[in-house]
Amino acid sequence: MLKEKKKVSRFELLMDAGFGAQKAGDILISAFAATGKFVYIEPMIPAEISPPPRTAAALSGVIIRVADFDITNIGNDADVIVASHEIVLNRRLDDEETNPNCRVLLDMGDKPGNEETYEKVCRRVTDLGLSIIPFETDAESKALIQSMQGAGKNMYYIGMLAAIYNTPAEAVEEKIKKTFGKKLKEDILAKNVKIFDNGYNFAKQGVFFSYEIESRPREGEKILIDGNTSLSMGIIDAGIKLFSGYPITPASSIMHTLARSFPAYGGVVHQAEDEIAAIGTAIGAYFGGVPSVTCTSGPGLSLKQEFIGFASAAEIPIIVIDAQRSGPSTGMPTKTEQSDLLAAMFGSHGDNTKIVLSVANVIDCFYAPQMARYLAEKLRLPVFIMTDFLTANSYKIIDRPKANEITNIDDIPDFVFERFHLKRLPASIEMVRLIQSIPGTPGALRRVTGLNTDREGKVNYFSKQNHLGHQIRNQKVNLVRQALVKPEMFGKEEGELLIVGWGSARGTIEEAINLCQADGLPVAGLHLKIVNPLPPMLKDIFSKYKRVMTVEVAYGDNIKFSPLAYILRAETLTDVRSLISLASGRPIRPKSIYAMAKAALSKKEGVSLVASS
Amino acid sequence: MNTQLQDKSAEQPLTMKDLQTENPRWCLGCGDFGIIAAVKRFLVDTQLIAYKTVNVSGIGCSGRAPNYINTYGVHSIHGRPITIATGLALARPDLNLFVHSGDGDALSIGGNHLIHGINKNFKCVFLLYDNELYALTKNQTSPTTRKGHKTMTQPVGTYLDPINPVRTALGLGASFVASTTDWMPDHLASTLKAAFEHPGFAFVHISQRCPHFDAENFDHKTSSWFTFLKHANGIAPDKRLAEKTEIIEHDPSNIEAAFKYANAERRYYGLFFQDKSKARYDDILHNLIKDTPQKPRSKILDQYMLE
């Protein structure tokens, strides 16, 4: 086995849904992490539970990026692909995410009877200039897999990948035992370990190459966590006591995690009858003075909009987490997108006010509920936490965040504010209604309504009072604008091109700017966490660059501006266009930004580029 | 039960005057006046603490009710008061909860929430103001409009048979189903008392007059067109009207008989059904916390630590 040193590598395992590709991926990255590597894992999940095997729709897998340094995103293209058969491989090749020297290991076990398609796909691989390495599971493993009705094949594949990435077999075996130890009978567990060993030994002898990624001694306490779990734990740490939701991908796993954990921290998990009821119940609880949150994704966001306007008008705090997925309508439920930005900002009817936060990574997920709670309670407005499928489902190793154990919003430490580039708001903030008490408070009986009211809370349809209500609500948002400090920037504070993104784009932008700088390109980056309102100094920042372009996983073209570009143009009167505005459902790659930036620099000003990632 | 009674030693007793807010903006003769008067009378009679009482409503004429009762209140959005009430019941079991909803609010736009409110059986008094049409939007057919009745949306006469609210509630497994009217203050008060004492979701159907759009409906001056249901465990017939109409014994634990009266052509007022033993969703969730050993939040991320 040849050993090639690498600082970072990305590989993927492609299987049919229902055969444990994600579980196998989790085991493998735990072992990588235990041996001092940095990892980032993105699952590929079909929207259906068990699509027919050996179809393109059945593709289920994991993309894993492993490095000897802290990684912030899923990165560029694959160095290695292990595919369980030719159909899933063929489907995945369509996404064009392979490196020129990518090595494709294809299980030939299904070839008998499928010779034609196998040959076609193998030809496609070689036509792409990639190398194909056919293999088959050995007779013993085949028999073991057959004895378990097809289960266990995933163990063979991670055995191969463990060997290819020079990870000690014992490290992975330990994680297999830890993962399955309590769930599987002893003999079944032993079979799984045996299949893993066979895969490992096969690759050690039968695969000619391997990658060595240096191990780093671990400093401090580290955790391995995905975005939705981090958000769930963050909800608990923020002192929120009621979760109200309705099942929807990719937000459901927050409800799953809290259903198990929340009661031990005094929290209620309410599975509502529908999306509208879910937010209504959270608003009812917050009216009762109990911090509460509702989670959803695009279709649910549409359904919640009337209540969001109500909360804004009635001055009831509410936190809405939106795990964005590909739309419109049901779209691609298990693919990532950033296209709910405008629906969050401008949804609900009439002029209604709200704050929109986004999370860049799993650490933000942990602290965002605190920030959202602070803003919701200070302003008595709806506050969004925008995450997306990518952040929700991607695991990463991070320094263990400090639990703040918040009881009330005064407990929130400064570093959380700094994380979201925000200063504390004034102690007293003007509300439309003078009385803002919670039930149980004597002498301050408060009735709220969605109708316009006077300052006492009485229904009123007078022109001046209505306009005043709007002014006061909008002034609350303006206070946040004034409290926003300069957003995070990468690279030089002036130049030819500024690349702007929000939410999960942060890691990719940071890495892309490093690539540009290494190449001497006059390109800088800017990342926004709070997207509504926008910080007041953006126009000044933008004026230091010849061009400002966004990168977004959302549709845009030469005529239609992508969502972030749209709001940045309106806010700054700068001719912001999109460098990448793709509705591909796939994360943006640093090298795509680099390539597009380079192309943009060589073209005349004002030319908009819409890249294929 | 978490009844919050007025602390007589510490405060002045609650009076009808304390519960006044402003003159309601309802039409002259509207049945809603009778309903909120009865609610206020009930609050005074039982000396509930106003600041621990929340009236929640949706949209429509009935939706305005919380604005006219001086307690805490949420006048929410169309069809969704039950969702708000669920949040209050889960978050604040110490509060007295009344939900006010119209026939369009509860049975049309909010039908899903009624199904699940009844099934969850959380503690609240649910008042269905049934004037058998949409009034605030100016006279459209509602789910309970009688067949043939002409409205703005079905001018040749309402096409379908109405949804029967009492039968619907019984069919959904409600633990408390009563029916009364806005013009029988005595019966309405007795019904509110029984509903409030019920440990769960108390479904109270109230026939409500709409003199502006449907003055002929509900002959409130005579009573021969309906029957009172009476029982030692039920609700006493209205004192003023009892002698003028039929009264029959009905055991509210008898679900078959309850369905029989609900299905009849004739109207019945009284307690149709009650089951105090039905599980309460709010209790279940609160007990789940009580029965779970509590953990310190400082260790919430320990389970994700790398060894």
Coordinates of N, CA, C and O in Angstrom, one line a residue, chain A residues 33 174-175 178 218 221-225 229 233 236-239 242 257 263-271 273-274 276-277 280-281 283-285 287-288 290 306-307 310 366 397 400-401 403 405-407 437-442 444-451 458-461, chain B residues 11 18 20-22 25 50-54 59 64 66-78 80-88 90-92 94-95 109 112-114 116-117 120 281 285-286 288-289 292-307:
Chain A
A33 N -11.8 11.0 14.8 CA -11.7 12.0 15.9 C -10.9 11.5 17.0 O -10.0 12.2 17.6
E174 N -13.5 -0.4 18.2 CA -14.0 0.1 19.5 C -15.3 0.9 19.3 O -16.2 0.8 20.1
K175 N -15.3 1.8 18.2 CA -16.5 2.6 18.0 C -17.7 1.7 17.5 O -18.8 2.0 17.8
K178 N -19.0 0.3 20.6 CA -19.7 1.3 21.3 C -21.1 1.6 20.7 O -22.1 1.8 21.4
R218 N -4.8 16.3 21.0 CA -6.1 17.1 21.3 C -5.8 18.0 22.5 O -5.4 17.6 23.5
E221 N -11.2 20.1 25.9 CA -12.3 19.1 25.8 C -13.0 19.3 24.4 O -13.3 20.5 24.1
K222 N -13.2 18.3 23.7 CA -13.8 18.4 22.4 C -15.1 17.6 22.4 O -15.2 16.5 23.0
I223 N -16.0 18.1 21.6 CA -17.3 17.3 21.4 C -17.5 17.1 19.9 O -17.0 17.9 19.1
L224 N -18.2 16.0 19.6 CA -18.6 15.7 18.2 C -20.1 15.9 18.2 O -20.8 15.2 18.9
I225 N -20.6 16.8 17.4 CA -22.0 17.2 17.4 C -22.5 17.7 16.1 O -21.7 18.3 15.3
T229 N -28.6 18.9 17.0 CA -28.4 18.5 18.3 C -27.8 19.7 19.1 O -28.2 19.9 20.3
M233 N -29.5 21.4 22.4 CA -28.8 21.6 23.7 C -28.8 23.1 24.0 O -28.9 23.5 25.2
I236 N -31.9 24.2 25.6 CA -32.0 23.9 27.1 C -31.1 24.9 27.8 O -31.5 25.5 28.8
D237 N -29.9 25.2 27.3 CA -29.0 26.1 28.0 C -29.5 27.5 28.1 O -29.2 28.3 29.0
A238 N -30.3 27.9 27.1 CA -30.9 29.2 27.0 C -32.0 29.5 28.0 O -32.5 30.6 28.1
G239 N -32.4 28.4 28.7 CA -33.5 28.6 29.7 C -34.9 28.5 29.1 O -35.8 28.9 29.7
L242 N -40.3 25.5 26.9 CA -41.3 24.8 26.1 C -40.9 24.8 24.6 O -40.6 25.8 24.0
T257 N -34.6 15.0 19.6 CA -33.5 15.2 20.7 C -34.2 15.7 22.0 O -33.9 15.2 23.1
P263 N -37.4 16.8 29.4 CA -38.0 16.6 30.7 C -37.0 16.6 31.9 O -37.3 17.1 32.9
A264 N -35.8 16.1 31.6 CA -34.8 16.1 32.7 C -34.3 17.5 33.0 O -33.6 17.7 34.0
Y265 N -34.6 18.5 32.2 CA -34.3 19.9 32.5 C -35.5 20.7 32.7 O -35.5 22.0 32.5
G266 N -36.6 20.1 33.0 CA -37.9 20.8 33.3 C -38.6 21.4 32.1 O -39.4 22.3 32.2
G267 N -38.3 20.9 30.9 CA -38.9 21.4 29.7 C -40.0 20.5 29.1 O -40.0 19.3 29.3
V268 N -40.9 21.2 28.5 CA -42.1 20.5 27.9 C -41.8 20.4 26.4 O -41.5 21.4 25.7
V269 N -42.0 19.2 25.8 CA -42.0 19.1 24.3 C -43.5 18.8 23.9 O -44.1 17.8 24.3
H270 N -44.0 19.7 23.1 CA -45.4 19.6 22.6 C -45.4 19.3 21.1 O -44.9 20.1 20.4
Q271 N -45.8 18.1 20.8 CA -46.0 17.8 19.3 C -47.4 18.3 18.9 O -48.4 17.7 19.3
E273 N -50.7 19.6 16.5 CA -51.5 19.0 15.5 C -51.1 19.5 14.1 O -51.4 18.9 13.1
D274 N -50.6 20.7 14.0 CA -50.1 21.2 12.7 C -49.1 22.4 13.0 O -48.9 22.7 14.1
I276 N -49.4 25.5 12.4 CA -50.0 26.7 12.9 C -50.2 26.5 14.4 O -49.9 27.4 15.2
A277 N -50.7 25.4 14.8 CA -50.9 25.1 16.2 C -49.5 25.2 17.0 O -49.4 25.6 18.1
G280 N -48.7 28.7 17.6 CA -49.7 29.3 18.5 C -49.5 28.9 19.9 O -49.6 29.7 20.8
T281 N -49.1 27.6 20.1 CA -48.8 27.1 21.5 C -47.6 27.8 22.0 O -47.5 28.1 23.2
I283 N -46.5 30.7 21.3 CA -46.9 32.1 21.6 C -47.7 32.2 22.9 O -47.5 33.0 23.7
G284 N -48.6 31.2 23.0 CA -49.4 31.2 24.2 C -48.5 31.0 25.5 O -48.7 31.7 26.5
A285 N -47.5 30.1 25.4 CA -46.6 29.9 26.5 C -45.8 31.2 26.8 O -45.7 31.6 28.0
F287 N -46.7 34.3 26.1 CA -47.6 35.2 26.7 C -47.7 35.0 28.2 O -47.8 35.9 29.0
G288 N -47.6 33.7 28.5 CA -47.7 33.3 30.0 C -46.3 33.5 30.7 O -46.2 33.1 31.8
V290 N -43.4 32.2 29.8 CA -42.5 31.0 29.8 C -41.8 31.0 28.4 O -42.4 30.9 27.4
E306 N -49.1 33.9 9.6 CA -50.2 34.7 10.1 C -49.9 35.0 11.6 O -50.0 36.1 12.1
F307 N -49.5 33.9 12.3 CA -49.2 34.1 13.7 C -47.9 34.9 14.0 O -47.8 35.6 15.0
F310 N -49.1 38.3 14.0 CA -49.9 38.5 15.2 C -48.9 38.8 16.4 O -49.1 39.7 17.2
F366 N -25.4 26.4 19.1 CA -25.6 26.2 20.6 C -25.9 27.6 21.2 O -26.7 27.6 22.2
I397 N -16.2 18.3 14.9 CA -15.6 18.3 16.2 C -15.4 19.7 16.6 O -14.8 20.5 15.8
R400 N -15.5 22.1 23.3 CA -16.8 22.0 24.0 C -17.3 23.4 24.4 O -16.6 24.1 25.2
P401 N -18.4 23.8 23.9 CA -18.9 25.2 24.3 C -19.2 25.2 25.8 O -19.6 24.2 26.4
A403 N -21.4 25.9 28.8 CA -22.9 26.0 29.1 C -23.1 27.2 30.0 O -22.4 27.4 31.0
E405 N -26.1 28.2 31.3 CA -27.2 27.9 32.2 C -28.0 29.2 32.5 O -28.2 29.7 33.6
I406 N -28.6 29.7 31.4 CA -29.3 31.0 31.5 C -30.7 30.8 32.2 O -31.4 29.8 31.9
T407 N -31.0 31.7 33.1 CA -32.3 31.7 33.7 C -33.1 32.9 33.1 O -34.2 32.7 32.6
S437 N -47.3 43.2 31.2 CA -47.2 42.2 32.3 C -47.6 40.8 31.8 O -48.2 40.6 30.8
I438 N -47.2 39.9 32.6 CA -47.6 38.5 32.3 C -48.7 38.1 33.3 O -48.8 38.6 34.4
P439 N -49.6 37.2 32.9 CA -50.7 36.7 33.7 C -50.2 36.3 35.1 O -49.1 35.7 35.2
G440 N -51.0 36.7 36.1 CA -50.5 36.4 37.5 C -50.0 37.6 38.2 O -49.8 37.6 39.4
T441 N -49.8 38.7 37.4 CA -49.3 39.9 37.9 C -50.5 40.8 38.3 O -51.3 41.1 37.4
P442 N -50.7 41.1 39.6 CA -51.9 41.9 40.0 C -51.7 43.4 39.5 O -50.6 43.8 39.3
A444 N -52.1 44.9 36.8 CA -51.6 45.2 35.4 C -52.2 44.3 34.4 O -51.6 43.8 33.5
L445 N -53.5 44.1 34.5 CA -54.2 43.2 33.6 C -54.0 43.6 32.2 O -54.2 44.7 31.8
R446 N -53.5 42.6 31.4 CA -53.1 42.9 30.0 C -53.9 42.1 29.1 O -53.9 40.9 29.2
R447 N -54.5 42.8 28.1 CA -55.1 42.0 27.0 C -54.5 42.4 25.7 O -54.2 43.6 25.5
V448 N -54.2 41.4 24.9 CA -53.5 41.6 23.7 C -54.5 41.3 22.5 O -55.4 40.5 22.7
T449 N -54.3 41.9 21.4 CA -55.1 41.7 20.2 C -54.3 41.9 19.0 O -53.3 42.7 19.0
G450 N -54.7 41.3 17.9 CA -54.1 41.6 16.6 C -54.6 42.9 16.0 O -54.0 43.4 15.0
L451 N -55.7 43.4 16.6 CA -56.2 44.7 16.1 C -55.3 45.8 16.5 O -54.5 45.7 17.5
K458 N -56.4 49.4 24.1 CA -57.8 49.4 23.6 C -57.8 49.5 22.1 O -57.1 50.2 21.5
V459 N -58.8 48.7 21.5 CA -58.9 48.6 20.1 C -59.2 50.0 19.5 O -60.0 50.8 20.1
N460 N -58.5 50.4 18.5 CA -58.5 51.8 18.0 C -58.2 51.8 16.5 O -57.3 51.1 16.1
Y461 N -59.0 52.5 15.7 CA -58.8 52.5 14.3 C -58.4 53.9 13.8 O -58.7 54.3 12.7
Chain B
E11 N -57.5 41.0 49.7 CA -58.0 42.0 48.7 C -59.5 42.2 48.8 O -60.2 41.5 49.4
D18 N -65.6 45.6 38.7 CA -64.1 45.4 38.5 C -63.9 44.7 37.1 O -62.8 44.8 36.5
Q20 N -65.5 45.3 34.3 CA -65.9 46.1 33.2 C -64.6 46.6 32.5 O -63.7 46.9 33.1
T21 N -64.7 46.7 31.2 CA -63.6 47.4 30.5 C -64.2 48.6 29.7 O -64.1 49.8 30.2
E22 N -64.8 48.4 28.6 CA -65.4 49.5 27.8 C -66.7 48.9 27.3 O -67.0 47.7 27.4
R25 N -68.6 46.6 21.5 CA -69.0 47.1 20.2 C -69.8 46.0 19.5 O -69.5 45.6 18.3
A50 N -59.0 37.7 39.2 CA -59.0 38.2 37.8 C -57.5 38.2 37.2 O -57.4 37.9 36.0
Y51 N -56.5 38.5 38.0 CA -55.2 38.5 37.4 C -54.6 37.1 37.2 O -53.5 37.0 36.7
K52 N -55.3 36.1 37.6 CA -54.9 34.7 37.3 C -55.9 34.0 36.4 O -56.0 32.8 36.3
T53 N -56.6 34.9 35.7 CA -57.6 34.3 34.7 C -57.3 34.9 33.3 O -57.0 36.1 33.2
V54 N -57.3 34.0 32.3 CA -57.0 34.4 31.0 C -58.2 34.0 30.1 O -58.6 32.9 30.0
I59 N -61.2 34.9 16.0 CA -61.7 36.1 15.3 C -63.2 35.9 15.0 O -63.7 34.8 14.8
R64 N -64.1 39.2 20.1 CA -63.9 40.4 20.9 C -64.1 40.2 22.4 O -63.8 41.1 23.2
P66 N -62.7 38.8 25.0 CA -61.6 39.1 26.0 C -61.4 40.6 26.2 O -61.0 41.0 27.3
N67 N -61.7 41.3 25.1 CA -61.4 42.8 25.3 C -62.4 43.4 26.2 O -62.2 44.5 26.7
Y68 N -63.5 42.7 26.5 CA -64.6 43.3 27.3 C -64.7 42.7 28.7 O -65.7 42.9 29.4
I69 N -63.7 41.9 29.1 CA -63.7 41.3 30.4 C -62.4 41.6 31.1 O -61.3 41.3 30.5
N70 N -62.4 42.3 32.2 CA -61.2 42.8 32.8 C -60.4 41.8 33.5 O -60.3 41.7 34.7
T71 N -59.8 40.9 32.7 CA -58.8 39.9 33.2 C -57.7 40.0 32.3 O -57.6 40.9 31.5
Y72 N -56.8 39.0 32.3 CA -55.8 38.9 31.2 C -56.5 38.3 30.0 O -57.6 37.7 30.1
G73 N -56.0 38.6 28.8 CA -56.7 38.1 27.6 C -55.8 38.1 26.4 O -54.9 38.8 26.2
V74 N -56.2 37.1 25.5 CA -55.5 37.1 24.2 C -56.6 37.0 23.1 O -57.3 36.0 23.0
H75 N -56.7 38.0 22.4 CA -57.6 38.0 21.2 C -56.7 37.7 20.0 O -56.0 38.5 19.5
S76 N -56.7 36.4 19.7 CA -55.7 35.9 18.7 C -56.1 35.9 17.3 O -56.8 36.9 16.9
I77 N -55.8 34.9 16.5 CA -56.2 35.0 15.1 C -57.3 34.0 14.8 O -57.6 33.1 15.6
H78 N -57.8 34.0 13.6 CA -59.0 33.3 13.2 C -58.8 31.8 13.4 O -57.9 31.2 12.7
R80 N -57.7 29.9 15.8 CA -56.5 29.4 16.6 C -56.5 29.6 18.1 O -55.5 29.4 18.7
P81 N -57.6 30.0 18.7 CA -57.5 30.2 20.1 C -57.1 29.0 20.9 O -56.4 29.1 22.0
I82 N -57.5 27.8 20.5 CA -57.2 26.6 21.2 C -55.7 26.4 21.3 O -55.1 25.9 22.3
T83 N -55.0 26.8 20.2 CA -53.5 26.6 20.2 C -52.9 27.5 21.2 O -51.9 27.1 21.9
I84 N -53.3 28.7 21.4 CA -52.8 29.7 22.4 C -53.1 29.1 23.8 O -52.2 29.1 24.6
A85 N -54.4 28.6 23.9 CA -54.8 28.1 25.2 C -53.9 26.9 25.6 O -53.6 26.7 26.8
T86 N -53.6 26.1 24.6 CA -52.7 24.9 24.9 C -51.4 25.4 25.5 O -50.9 24.8 26.5
G87 N -50.8 26.4 24.9 CA -49.6 27.0 25.4 C -49.7 27.4 26.8 O -48.8 27.2 27.6
L88 N -50.8 28.1 27.1 CA -51.0 28.6 28.5 C -51.2 27.5 29.4 O -50.7 27.5 30.6
L90 N -50.0 24.5 29.2 CA -48.8 23.7 29.4 C -47.8 24.5 30.2 O -47.1 24.0 31.1
A91 N -47.8 25.9 29.9 CA -46.7 26.7 30.6 C -47.2 27.2 31.9 O -46.4 27.4 32.8
R92 N -48.5 27.4 32.1 CA -49.0 28.1 33.3 C -50.2 27.3 33.9 O -51.3 27.9 33.8
D94 N -51.2 27.2 36.6 CA -51.8 27.9 37.7 C -53.0 28.9 37.3 O -53.6 29.5 38.1
L95 N -53.2 29.0 36.0 CA -54.1 30.0 35.5 C -55.5 29.4 35.3 O -55.6 28.3 35.0
I109 N -62.6 27.2 10.1 CA -61.1 27.5 10.0 C -60.3 26.8 11.1 O -59.2 26.4 10.9
N112 N -59.4 21.8 13.0 CA -58.4 20.8 13.4 C -58.0 21.0 14.8 O -57.8 20.0 15.5
H113 N -58.0 22.3 15.3 CA -57.6 22.5 16.7 C -58.7 22.0 17.6 O -58.3 21.6 18.7
L114 N -59.9 22.1 17.2 CA -61.0 21.6 18.1 C -60.9 20.1 18.2 O -61.0 19.6 19.4
H116 N -58.2 18.4 18.2 CA -57.1 18.0 19.0 C -57.2 18.6 20.4 O -56.6 18.0 21.4
G117 N -57.9 19.7 20.6 CA -58.1 20.3 21.9 C -58.9 19.3 22.7 O -58.7 19.0 23.9
K120 N -56.9 16.2 23.5 CA -55.8 16.4 24.5 C -56.4 16.6 25.8 O -55.8 16.4 26.8
Y281 N -53.8 15.7 28.8 CA -52.5 15.9 28.2 C -51.6 16.8 29.0 O -50.4 16.6 29.2
L285 N -47.9 15.7 30.6 CA -46.6 16.4 30.3 C -46.0 16.9 31.6 O -44.8 16.9 31.8
H286 N -46.8 17.4 32.5 CA -46.3 17.9 33.8 C -45.7 16.8 34.6 O -44.7 17.0 35.3
L288 N -44.6 14.1 33.5 CA -43.3 13.5 32.9 C -42.1 14.2 33.5 O -41.1 13.6 33.8
I289 N -42.2 15.5 33.7 CA -41.1 16.3 34.3 C -41.0 15.9 35.7 O -39.8 15.7 36.2
T292 N -39.2 12.6 36.1 CA -37.9 12.5 35.5 C -36.9 13.1 36.5 O -37.0 14.3 36.8
P293 N -35.8 12.3 36.8 CA -34.8 12.9 37.7 C -34.2 14.1 37.0 O -33.8 14.0 35.8
Q294 N -34.1 15.3 37.7 CA -33.6 16.5 37.0 C -32.1 16.5 37.0 O -31.4 16.0 37.9
K295 N -31.6 17.0 35.9 CA -30.1 17.0 35.7 C -29.6 18.5 35.7 O -30.3 19.4 35.3
P296 N -28.4 18.7 36.1 CA -27.8 20.0 36.0 C -27.4 20.4 34.6 O -26.9 19.6 33.8
R297 N -27.7 21.6 34.2 CA -27.4 22.0 32.8 C -26.0 22.1 32.5 O -25.6 22.2 31.3
S298 N -25.2 22.3 33.5 CA -23.7 22.4 33.3 C -23.1 21.2 32.5 O -22.1 21.3 31.9
K299 N -23.8 20.1 32.6 CA -23.3 18.9 32.0 C -24.0 18.5 30.7 O -23.8 17.3 30.2
I300 N -24.8 19.4 30.1 CA -25.6 18.9 28.9 C -24.8 18.5 27.7 O -25.3 17.7 26.9
L301 N -23.6 18.9 27.6 CA -22.8 18.5 26.4 C -21.9 17.3 26.7 O -21.2 16.8 25.8
D302 N -21.9 16.8 28.0 CA -21.0 15.7 28.3 C -21.2 14.5 27.4 O -20.2 13.8 27.1
Q303 N -22.5 14.2 27.1 CA -22.8 13.0 26.3 C -22.1 13.1 24.9 O -22.1 12.0 24.2
Y304 N -21.7 14.2 24.4 CA -21.1 14.3 23.1 C -19.6 14.4 23.1 O -19.0 14.6 22.1
M305 N -19.0 14.3 24.3 CA -17.6 14.4 24.5 C -16.8 13.3 23.8 O -17.2 12.1 23.8
L306 N -15.7 13.6 23.2 CA -14.8 12.6 22.6 C -13.9 12.1 23.8 O -13.4 12.9 24.6
E307 N -13.8 10.8 23.8 CA -13.0 10.2 24.9 C -11.5 10.4 24.6 O -11.1 10.5 23.5

